[in-house]
Amino acid sequence: QQQVKQSPQSLIVQKGGISIINCAYENTAFDYFPWYQQFPGKGPALLIAIRPDVSEKKEGRFTISFNKSAKQFSLHIMDSQPGDSATYFCAASKRGAGSYQLTFGKGTKLSVIP
Amino acid sequence: DTAVSQTPKYLVTQMGNDKSIKCEQNLGHDTMYWYKQDSKKFLKIMFSYNNKELIINETVPNRFSPKSPDKAHLNLHINSLELGDSAVYFCASSQGQPGANVLTFGAGSRLTVL
């Protein structure tokens, strides 16, 4: 059973447009919601993250919106640039015994065209 | 300096062979992970070690055996390789303290089984 559902699978956005990726989770034990960005041939890297006690977090052109009651969160990329073209993964984390178990969504391949 | 380094980056081998992937982190983190990314880009946790102790062991065939000689190293040995083992394997590390659950990934090791 997939615990974090991500959509869309792929997204094409014009340069300067807004990219929106959505995620939904099921387990209310999750307490940390990061987004990872992965470029081809590289490992995923943390982009931005949010905890469930806030509804929005903004870092530059990247914003996470979080709806605790709906168990949904989304990533908005404002003024999307070709350099933003990558695969984006939402994730949800819960503290286990001595480590954090991170469950990833299936990823969204974003292509920003000039 | 690379924070999480994996070797080899590429591995091509025949079915039935045994192979190993090595991982080292110089971040001083006390938790290390192995993730598998399949051809559809889905990231799934395989193992997690905290201070050399196995913490997470997901449903992975016992042909996969992780070994952590110290908290800076986590190796993955795979016996009797099968076609379905072809994937990119990512090592990651994190600091196990509460509130510090950011994973730093290596660049991945692409395993191709022929």
PDB file of C-alpha atoms in Angstrom:
ATOM      1  CA  GLN A   1       0.000   0.000   0.000  1.00  0.00           C
ATOM      2  CA  GLN A   2       1.471   3.274  -1.109  1.00  0.00           C
ATOM      3  CA  GLN A   3       1.605   5.643   1.828  1.00  0.00           C
ATOM      4  CA  VAL A   4       2.444   8.799  -0.114  1.00  0.00           C
ATOM      5  CA  LYS A   5       0.647   9.429  -3.393  1.00  0.00           C
ATOM      6  CA  GLN A   6       2.135  11.985  -5.767  1.00  0.00           C
ATOM      7  CA  SER A   7       0.727  13.571  -8.909  1.00  0.00           C
ATOM      8  CA  PRO A   8       1.187  14.289 -11.708  1.00  0.00           C
ATOM      9  CA  GLN A   9       3.709  11.765 -12.945  1.00  0.00           C
ATOM     10  CA  SER A  10       5.074  14.295 -15.421  1.00  0.00           C
ATOM     11  CA  LEU A  11       4.639  18.009 -15.948  1.00  0.00           C
ATOM     12  CA  ILE A  12       5.576  20.374 -18.738  1.00  0.00           C
ATOM     13  CA  VAL A  13       5.595  24.067 -17.919  1.00  0.00           C
ATOM     14  CA  GLN A  14       6.533  27.115 -19.938  1.00  0.00           C
ATOM     15  CA  LYS A  15       9.413  29.221 -18.648  1.00  0.00           C
ATOM     16  CA  GLY A  16       8.066  31.776 -16.199  1.00  0.00           C
ATOM     17  CA  GLY A  17       5.014  29.696 -15.368  1.00  0.00           C
ATOM     18  CA  ILE A  18       3.994  28.073 -12.092  1.00  0.00           C
ATOM     19  CA  SER A  19       4.695  24.394 -11.517  1.00  0.00           C
ATOM     20  CA  ILE A  20       2.440  22.616  -9.034  1.00  0.00           C
ATOM     21  CA  ILE A  21       2.994  19.107  -7.704  1.00  0.00           C
ATOM     22  CA  ASN A  22       0.593  17.498  -5.267  1.00  0.00           C
ATOM     23  CA  CYS A  23       0.983  14.815  -2.631  1.00  0.00           C
ATOM     24  CA  ALA A  24      -1.354  13.040  -0.248  1.00  0.00           C
ATOM     25  CA  TYR A  25      -0.482  10.860   2.704  1.00  0.00           C
ATOM     26  CA  GLU A  26      -2.358   8.394   4.851  1.00  0.00           C
ATOM     27  CA  ASN A  27      -0.365   7.838   8.014  1.00  0.00           C
ATOM     28  CA  THR A  28      -1.028  10.512  10.650  1.00  0.00           C
ATOM     29  CA  ALA A  29       2.202   9.503  12.416  1.00  0.00           C
ATOM     30  CA  PHE A  30       4.197  11.339   9.757  1.00  0.00           C
ATOM     31  CA  ASP A  31       5.684  14.499  11.259  1.00  0.00           C
ATOM     32  CA  TYR A  32       7.990  15.895   8.612  1.00  0.00           C
ATOM     33  CA  PHE A  33       7.311  16.485   4.923  1.00  0.00           C
ATOM     34  CA  PRO A  34      10.319  17.179   2.713  1.00  0.00           C
ATOM     35  CA  TRP A  35      10.617  17.633  -1.011  1.00  0.00           C
ATOM     36  CA  TYR A  36      13.657  16.269  -2.786  1.00  0.00           C
ATOM     37  CA  GLN A  37      14.953  17.331  -6.186  1.00  0.00           C
ATOM     38  CA  GLN A  38      16.864  14.896  -8.384  1.00  0.00           C
ATOM     39  CA  PHE A  39      18.800  15.792 -11.522  1.00  0.00           C
ATOM     40  CA  PRO A  40      19.733  13.044 -14.012  1.00  0.00           C
ATOM     41  CA  GLY A  41      22.699  11.011 -12.819  1.00  0.00           C
ATOM     42  CA  LYS A  42      22.597  12.506  -9.336  1.00  0.00           C
ATOM     43  CA  GLY A  43      21.156  11.522  -6.012  1.00  0.00           C
ATOM     44  CA  PRO A  44      18.087  13.268  -4.590  1.00  0.00           C
ATOM     45  CA  ALA A  45      18.823  16.436  -2.635  1.00  0.00           C
ATOM     46  CA  LEU A  46      16.636  18.170  -0.082  1.00  0.00           C
ATOM     47  CA  LEU A  47      14.875  21.170  -1.595  1.00  0.00           C
ATOM     48  CA  ILE A  48      12.472  22.362   1.076  1.00  0.00           C
ATOM     49  CA  ALA A  49      10.591  20.814   3.988  1.00  0.00           C
ATOM     50  CA  ILE A  50       7.686  21.544   6.291  1.00  0.00           C
ATOM     51  CA  ARG A  51       6.366  20.346   9.618  1.00  0.00           C
ATOM     52  CA  PRO A  52       2.613  19.898  10.190  1.00  0.00           C
ATOM     53  CA  ASP A  53       2.344  22.801  12.631  1.00  0.00           C
ATOM     54  CA  VAL A  54       2.538  25.363   9.790  1.00  0.00           C
ATOM     55  CA  SER A  55       0.399  25.671   6.666  1.00  0.00           C
ATOM     56  CA  GLU A  56       2.958  27.211   4.343  1.00  0.00           C
ATOM     57  CA  LYS A  57       6.690  27.567   3.952  1.00  0.00           C
ATOM     58  CA  LYS A  58       8.433  29.638   1.323  1.00  0.00           C
ATOM     59  CA  GLU A  59      12.054  29.603   0.241  1.00  0.00           C
ATOM     60  CA  GLY A  60      12.775  31.782  -2.745  1.00  0.00           C
ATOM     61  CA  ARG A  61      10.659  30.585  -5.680  1.00  0.00           C
ATOM     62  CA  PHE A  62       9.669  27.368  -3.888  1.00  0.00           C
ATOM     63  CA  THR A  63       6.640  27.145  -1.602  1.00  0.00           C
ATOM     64  CA  ILE A  64       5.122  24.210   0.252  1.00  0.00           C
ATOM     65  CA  SER A  65       1.432  24.408   1.104  1.00  0.00           C
ATOM     66  CA  PHE A  66       0.270  21.997   3.780  1.00  0.00           C
ATOM     67  CA  ASN A  67      -3.308  20.970   4.635  1.00  0.00           C
ATOM     68  CA  LYS A  68      -3.248  18.813   7.738  1.00  0.00           C
ATOM     69  CA  SER A  69      -6.970  18.040   7.832  1.00  0.00           C
ATOM     70  CA  ALA A  70      -6.957  16.872   4.215  1.00  0.00           C
ATOM     71  CA  LYS A  71      -3.587  15.131   4.649  1.00  0.00           C
ATOM     72  CA  GLN A  72      -2.280  16.830   1.544  1.00  0.00           C
ATOM     73  CA  PHE A  73       0.700  18.987   0.690  1.00  0.00           C
ATOM     74  CA  SER A  74       1.952  20.545  -2.484  1.00  0.00           C
ATOM     75  CA  LEU A  75       5.015  22.165  -3.998  1.00  0.00           C
ATOM     76  CA  HIS A  76       4.678  25.360  -5.994  1.00  0.00           C
ATOM     77  CA  ILE A  77       7.547  26.582  -8.135  1.00  0.00           C
ATOM     78  CA  MET A  78       7.027  30.183  -9.142  1.00  0.00           C
ATOM     79  CA  ASP A  79       8.654  31.680 -12.249  1.00  0.00           C
ATOM     80  CA  SER A  80       9.774  28.203 -13.341  1.00  0.00           C
ATOM     81  CA  GLN A  81      13.127  28.090 -15.116  1.00  0.00           C
ATOM     82  CA  PRO A  82      14.708  25.507 -17.466  1.00  0.00           C
ATOM     83  CA  GLY A  83      17.236  24.823 -14.704  1.00  0.00           C
ATOM     84  CA  ASP A  84      14.344  23.582 -12.541  1.00  0.00           C
ATOM     85  CA  SER A  85      13.856  20.650 -14.923  1.00  0.00           C
ATOM     86  CA  ALA A  86      14.338  17.611 -12.714  1.00  0.00           C
ATOM     87  CA  THR A  87      12.415  14.876 -10.948  1.00  0.00           C
ATOM     88  CA  TYR A  88      10.741  16.001  -7.742  1.00  0.00           C
ATOM     89  CA  PHE A  89       9.867  13.653  -4.914  1.00  0.00           C
ATOM     90  CA  CYS A  90       7.607  14.436  -2.029  1.00  0.00           C
ATOM     91  CA  ALA A  91       8.213  12.421   1.090  1.00  0.00           C
ATOM     92  CA  ALA A  92       6.914  11.881   4.562  1.00  0.00           C
ATOM     93  CA  SER A  93       8.968  10.949   7.550  1.00  0.00           C
ATOM     94  CA  LYS A  94       8.373   9.519  10.968  1.00  0.00           C
ATOM     95  CA  ARG A  95      10.812   8.932  13.765  1.00  0.00           C
ATOM     96  CA  GLY A  96      11.666   5.311  14.311  1.00  0.00           C
ATOM     97  CA  ALA A  97      14.088   3.626  16.674  1.00  0.00           C
ATOM     98  CA  GLY A  98      17.305   5.541  16.035  1.00  0.00           C
ATOM     99  CA  SER A  99      16.529   6.660  12.503  1.00  0.00           C
ATOM    100  CA  TYR A 100      14.059   8.478  10.318  1.00  0.00           C
ATOM    101  CA  GLN A 101      12.047   6.336   7.957  1.00  0.00           C
ATOM    102  CA  LEU A 102      11.416   8.391   4.859  1.00  0.00           C
ATOM    103  CA  THR A 103       8.637   7.252   2.533  1.00  0.00           C
ATOM    104  CA  PHE A 104       8.805   8.738  -0.942  1.00  0.00           C
ATOM    105  CA  GLY A 105       6.126   9.482  -3.494  1.00  0.00           C
ATOM    106  CA  LYS A 106       6.678   8.074  -6.970  1.00  0.00           C
ATOM    107  CA  GLY A 107       8.146  11.288  -8.332  1.00  0.00           C
ATOM    108  CA  THR A 108       7.183  13.946 -10.851  1.00  0.00           C
ATOM    109  CA  LYS A 109       9.344  14.645 -13.848  1.00  0.00           C
ATOM    110  CA  LEU A 110       9.240  18.390 -14.475  1.00  0.00           C
ATOM    111  CA  SER A 111      10.278  19.827 -17.804  1.00  0.00           C
ATOM    112  CA  VAL A 112      10.435  23.608 -18.127  1.00  0.00           C
ATOM    113  CA  ILE A 113      10.545  24.659 -21.752  1.00  0.00           C
ATOM    114  CA  PRO A 114      11.960  28.006 -22.902  1.00  0.00           C
TER     115      PRO A 114
ATOM    116  CA  ASP B   1      34.857  16.979  -0.784  1.00  0.00           C
ATOM    117  CA  THR B   2      32.039  14.538  -1.478  1.00  0.00           C
ATOM    118  CA  ALA B   3      29.789  14.135   1.567  1.00  0.00           C
ATOM    119  CA  VAL B   4      28.405  10.679   0.677  1.00  0.00           C
ATOM    120  CA  SER B   5      30.473   8.718  -1.802  1.00  0.00           C
ATOM    121  CA  GLN B   6      29.605   5.399  -3.410  1.00  0.00           C
ATOM    122  CA  THR B   7      31.729   3.041  -5.455  1.00  0.00           C
ATOM    123  CA  PRO B   8      31.439   1.857  -8.095  1.00  0.00           C
ATOM    124  CA  LYS B   9      29.238   4.306  -9.994  1.00  0.00           C
ATOM    125  CA  TYR B  10      28.456   1.722 -12.667  1.00  0.00           C
ATOM    126  CA  LEU B  11      28.369  -2.052 -12.364  1.00  0.00           C
ATOM    127  CA  VAL B  12      27.559  -4.462 -15.192  1.00  0.00           C
ATOM    128  CA  THR B  13      27.526  -8.142 -14.384  1.00  0.00           C
ATOM    129  CA  GLN B  14      26.037 -11.494 -15.305  1.00  0.00           C
ATOM    130  CA  MET B  15      23.147 -13.214 -13.594  1.00  0.00           C
ATOM    131  CA  GLY B  16      24.262 -15.415 -10.723  1.00  0.00           C
ATOM    132  CA  ASN B  17      27.340 -13.366  -9.849  1.00  0.00           C
ATOM    133  CA  ASP B  18      28.019 -11.750  -6.471  1.00  0.00           C
ATOM    134  CA  LYS B  19      28.821  -8.041  -6.247  1.00  0.00           C
ATOM    135  CA  SER B  20      29.384  -5.356  -3.628  1.00  0.00           C
ATOM    136  CA  ILE B  21      28.765  -1.626  -3.462  1.00  0.00           C
ATOM    137  CA  LYS B  22      30.627   0.506  -0.951  1.00  0.00           C
ATOM    138  CA  CYS B  23      29.511   3.718   0.724  1.00  0.00           C
ATOM    139  CA  GLU B  24      31.324   6.216   2.899  1.00  0.00           C
ATOM    140  CA  GLN B  25      30.138   9.455   4.474  1.00  0.00           C
ATOM    141  CA  ASN B  26      32.293  12.202   5.952  1.00  0.00           C
ATOM    142  CA  LEU B  27      29.469  14.189   7.543  1.00  0.00           C
ATOM    143  CA  GLY B  28      29.777  12.670  10.984  1.00  0.00           C
ATOM    144  CA  HIS B  29      26.237  11.300  10.710  1.00  0.00           C
ATOM    145  CA  ASP B  30      25.292   8.324  12.829  1.00  0.00           C
ATOM    146  CA  THR B  31      22.656   6.807  10.541  1.00  0.00           C
ATOM    147  CA  MET B  32      23.124   5.378   7.065  1.00  0.00           C
ATOM    148  CA  TYR B  33      20.677   3.946   4.551  1.00  0.00           C
ATOM    149  CA  TRP B  34      20.425   1.995   1.331  1.00  0.00           C
ATOM    150  CA  TYR B  35      17.671   2.930  -1.105  1.00  0.00           C
ATOM    151  CA  LYS B  36      16.786   1.227  -4.388  1.00  0.00           C
ATOM    152  CA  GLN B  37      15.516   3.274  -7.341  1.00  0.00           C
ATOM    153  CA  ASP B  38      13.887   1.222 -10.072  1.00  0.00           C
ATOM    154  CA  SER B  39      13.489   2.034 -13.750  1.00  0.00           C
ATOM    155  CA  LYS B  40      10.345   4.039 -12.977  1.00  0.00           C
ATOM    156  CA  LYS B  41      12.304   6.212 -10.548  1.00  0.00           C
ATOM    157  CA  PHE B  42      10.518   4.833  -7.483  1.00  0.00           C
ATOM    158  CA  LEU B  43      12.708   5.172  -4.375  1.00  0.00           C
ATOM    159  CA  LYS B  44      12.337   2.451  -1.782  1.00  0.00           C
ATOM    160  CA  ILE B  45      14.247   2.040   1.439  1.00  0.00           C
ATOM    161  CA  MET B  46      16.067  -1.242   1.878  1.00  0.00           C
ATOM    162  CA  PHE B  47      18.125  -0.927   5.047  1.00  0.00           C
ATOM    163  CA  SER B  48      19.046   1.561   7.731  1.00  0.00           C
ATOM    164  CA  TYR B  49      21.906   1.388  10.220  1.00  0.00           C
ATOM    165  CA  ASN B  50      22.307   3.555  13.292  1.00  0.00           C
ATOM    166  CA  ASN B  51      25.763   3.476  14.893  1.00  0.00           C
ATOM    167  CA  LYS B  52      26.526   0.172  13.142  1.00  0.00           C
ATOM    168  CA  GLU B  53      23.275  -1.401  14.347  1.00  0.00           C
ATOM    169  CA  LEU B  54      20.639  -2.555  11.841  1.00  0.00           C
ATOM    170  CA  ILE B  55      17.485  -0.500  12.426  1.00  0.00           C
ATOM    171  CA  ILE B  56      15.366  -0.914   9.316  1.00  0.00           C
ATOM    172  CA  ASN B  57      15.264  -4.053   7.236  1.00  0.00           C
ATOM    173  CA  GLU B  58      12.491  -3.829   4.698  1.00  0.00           C
ATOM    174  CA  THR B  59      11.231  -6.814   2.768  1.00  0.00           C
ATOM    175  CA  VAL B  60      14.379  -7.447   0.817  1.00  0.00           C
ATOM    176  CA  PRO B  61      15.585 -10.858  -0.382  1.00  0.00           C
ATOM    177  CA  ASN B  62      18.236 -12.262   1.914  1.00  0.00           C
ATOM    178  CA  ARG B  63      20.583 -12.288  -1.075  1.00  0.00           C
ATOM    179  CA  PHE B  64      21.152  -8.654  -0.054  1.00  0.00           C
ATOM    180  CA  SER B  65      23.384  -8.286   2.969  1.00  0.00           C
ATOM    181  CA  PRO B  66      24.420  -4.903   4.347  1.00  0.00           C
ATOM    182  CA  LYS B  67      27.486  -4.491   6.498  1.00  0.00           C
ATOM    183  CA  SER B  68      28.517  -1.487   8.547  1.00  0.00           C
ATOM    184  CA  PRO B  69      32.119  -1.777   9.810  1.00  0.00           C
ATOM    185  CA  ASP B  70      31.824   1.653  11.448  1.00  0.00           C
ATOM    186  CA  LYS B  71      29.304   4.477  11.459  1.00  0.00           C
ATOM    187  CA  ALA B  72      30.955   6.175   8.470  1.00  0.00           C
ATOM    188  CA  HIS B  73      30.691   3.145   6.179  1.00  0.00           C
ATOM    189  CA  LEU B  74      27.817   1.030   4.933  1.00  0.00           C
ATOM    190  CA  ASN B  75      28.416  -1.591   2.284  1.00  0.00           C
ATOM    191  CA  LEU B  76      25.919  -3.673   0.340  1.00  0.00           C
ATOM    192  CA  HIS B  77      26.723  -7.171  -0.841  1.00  0.00           C
ATOM    193  CA  ILE B  78      24.423  -8.935  -3.278  1.00  0.00           C
ATOM    194  CA  ASN B  79      24.621 -12.675  -3.897  1.00  0.00           C
ATOM    195  CA  SER B  80      23.315 -14.616  -6.875  1.00  0.00           C
ATOM    196  CA  LEU B  81      22.297 -11.544  -8.841  1.00  0.00           C
ATOM    197  CA  GLU B  82      19.016 -11.644 -10.750  1.00  0.00           C
ATOM    198  CA  LEU B  83      17.730  -9.574 -13.668  1.00  0.00           C
ATOM    199  CA  GLY B  84      15.280  -7.816 -11.345  1.00  0.00           C
ATOM    200  CA  ASP B  85      18.135  -6.484  -9.244  1.00  0.00           C
ATOM    201  CA  SER B  86      19.000  -4.044 -12.027  1.00  0.00           C
ATOM    202  CA  ALA B  87      18.444  -0.604 -10.539  1.00  0.00           C
ATOM    203  CA  VAL B  88      20.245   2.407  -9.143  1.00  0.00           C
ATOM    204  CA  TYR B  89      21.230   1.923  -5.515  1.00  0.00           C
ATOM    205  CA  PHE B  90      21.579   5.031  -3.379  1.00  0.00           C
ATOM    206  CA  CYS B  91      23.384   5.316  -0.112  1.00  0.00           C
ATOM    207  CA  ALA B  92      22.277   8.096   2.231  1.00  0.00           C
ATOM    208  CA  SER B  93      23.062   9.335   5.698  1.00  0.00           C
ATOM    209  CA  SER B  94      21.392  11.448   8.362  1.00  0.00           C
ATOM    210  CA  GLN B  95      21.958  12.618  11.872  1.00  0.00           C
ATOM    211  CA  GLY B  96      19.694  10.634  14.145  1.00  0.00           C
ATOM    212  CA  GLN B  97      18.837  13.434  16.535  1.00  0.00           C
ATOM    213  CA  PRO B  98      15.264  14.692  16.658  1.00  0.00           C
ATOM    214  CA  GLY B  99      14.612  17.574  14.280  1.00  0.00           C
ATOM    215  CA  ALA B 100      17.606  16.746  12.124  1.00  0.00           C
ATOM    216  CA  ASN B 101      16.097  14.192   9.762  1.00  0.00           C
ATOM    217  CA  VAL B 102      17.576  15.456   6.510  1.00  0.00           C
ATOM    218  CA  LEU B 103      18.943  12.715   4.308  1.00  0.00           C
ATOM    219  CA  THR B 104      22.059  13.352   2.274  1.00  0.00           C
ATOM    220  CA  PHE B 105      22.273  11.018  -0.709  1.00  0.00           C
ATOM    221  CA  GLY B 106      25.205   9.765  -2.663  1.00  0.00           C
ATOM    222  CA  ALA B 107      25.277   9.952  -6.460  1.00  0.00           C
ATOM    223  CA  GLY B 108      24.096   6.377  -6.850  1.00  0.00           C
ATOM    224  CA  SER B 109      25.477   3.109  -8.185  1.00  0.00           C
ATOM    225  CA  ARG B 110      23.809   1.855 -11.344  1.00  0.00           C
ATOM    226  CA  LEU B 111      23.704  -1.935 -11.368  1.00  0.00           C
ATOM    227  CA  THR B 112      22.906  -3.733 -14.617  1.00  0.00           C
ATOM    228  CA  VAL B 113      22.426  -7.484 -14.523  1.00  0.00           C
ATOM    229  CA  LEU B 114      22.612  -9.230 -17.896  1.00  0.00           C
TER     230      LEU B 114
END
